[in-house]
Amino acid sequence: MSYKCSRCKRDVELDSYGGVRCPYCGHRVLLKERAPDVKEVDVE
């Protein structure tokens, strides 16, 4: 799963050991990338 560091804006792949830290700058806030498609909700 791809994430983006909120400080340096670089793409980050999380390791299987569960570490949540940017390997480039050490920041601990990662943003999950959203899918480019738009979902519509039927409201009645």
PDB file of C-alpha atoms in Angstrom:
ATOM      1  CA  MET A   1       0.000   0.000   0.000  1.00  0.00           C
ATOM      2  CA  SER A   2       1.322   3.408  -0.945  1.00  0.00           C
ATOM      3  CA  TYR A   3       1.446   6.336   1.458  1.00  0.00           C
ATOM      4  CA  LYS A   4       2.790   9.891   1.211  1.00  0.00           C
ATOM      5  CA  CYS A   5       4.809  11.615   3.912  1.00  0.00           C
ATOM      6  CA  SER A   6       3.074  14.797   5.121  1.00  0.00           C
ATOM      7  CA  ARG A   7       6.404  16.584   5.682  1.00  0.00           C
ATOM      8  CA  CYS A   8       8.604  15.792   2.651  1.00  0.00           C
ATOM      9  CA  LYS A   9       5.750  14.681   0.292  1.00  0.00           C
ATOM     10  CA  ARG A  10       7.648  11.577  -0.883  1.00  0.00           C
ATOM     11  CA  ASP A  11       6.015   8.222  -1.620  1.00  0.00           C
ATOM     12  CA  VAL A  12       6.526   5.653   1.159  1.00  0.00           C
ATOM     13  CA  GLU A  13       5.923   1.892   1.149  1.00  0.00           C
ATOM     14  CA  LEU A  14       5.341   0.493   4.649  1.00  0.00           C
ATOM     15  CA  ASP A  15       7.468  -2.462   5.742  1.00  0.00           C
ATOM     16  CA  SER A  16       5.924  -5.704   6.945  1.00  0.00           C
ATOM     17  CA  TYR A  17       7.261  -5.179  10.491  1.00  0.00           C
ATOM     18  CA  GLY A  18       4.719  -2.400  11.012  1.00  0.00           C
ATOM     19  CA  GLY A  19       7.031   0.600  11.264  1.00  0.00           C
ATOM     20  CA  VAL A  20       5.167   3.849  10.577  1.00  0.00           C
ATOM     21  CA  ARG A  21       7.926   6.335   9.835  1.00  0.00           C
ATOM     22  CA  CYS A  22       9.175   8.038   6.687  1.00  0.00           C
ATOM     23  CA  PRO A  23      12.555   6.520   5.753  1.00  0.00           C
ATOM     24  CA  TYR A  24      13.643   9.824   4.165  1.00  0.00           C
ATOM     25  CA  CYS A  25      12.937  12.417   6.870  1.00  0.00           C
ATOM     26  CA  GLY A  26      11.797  10.349   9.895  1.00  0.00           C
ATOM     27  CA  HIS A  27       8.365  11.998  10.135  1.00  0.00           C
ATOM     28  CA  ARG A  28       5.616   9.785  11.607  1.00  0.00           C
ATOM     29  CA  VAL A  29       2.549  11.226   9.830  1.00  0.00           C
ATOM     30  CA  LEU A  30       1.778   9.366   6.602  1.00  0.00           C
ATOM     31  CA  LEU A  31      -1.195  10.081   4.349  1.00  0.00           C
ATOM     32  CA  LYS A  32      -2.957   7.251   2.540  1.00  0.00           C
ATOM     33  CA  GLU A  33      -3.156   7.739  -1.207  1.00  0.00           C
ATOM     34  CA  ARG A  34      -6.718   7.944  -2.528  1.00  0.00           C
ATOM     35  CA  ALA A  35      -7.956   6.211  -5.637  1.00  0.00           C
ATOM     36  CA  PRO A  36      -8.382   8.580  -8.612  1.00  0.00           C
ATOM     37  CA  ASP A  37     -11.940   7.460  -9.351  1.00  0.00           C
ATOM     38  CA  VAL A  38     -14.969   9.351  -8.038  1.00  0.00           C
ATOM     39  CA  LYS A  39     -17.713   7.403  -6.318  1.00  0.00           C
ATOM     40  CA  GLU A  40     -21.306   8.562  -6.512  1.00  0.00           C
ATOM     41  CA  VAL A  41     -23.899   7.980  -3.806  1.00  0.00           C
ATOM     42  CA  ASP A  42     -27.563   7.574  -4.726  1.00  0.00           C
ATOM     43  CA  VAL A  43     -29.558   9.860  -2.399  1.00  0.00           C
ATOM     44  CA  GLU A  44     -33.292   9.420  -2.324  1.00  0.00           C
TER      45      GLU A  44
END
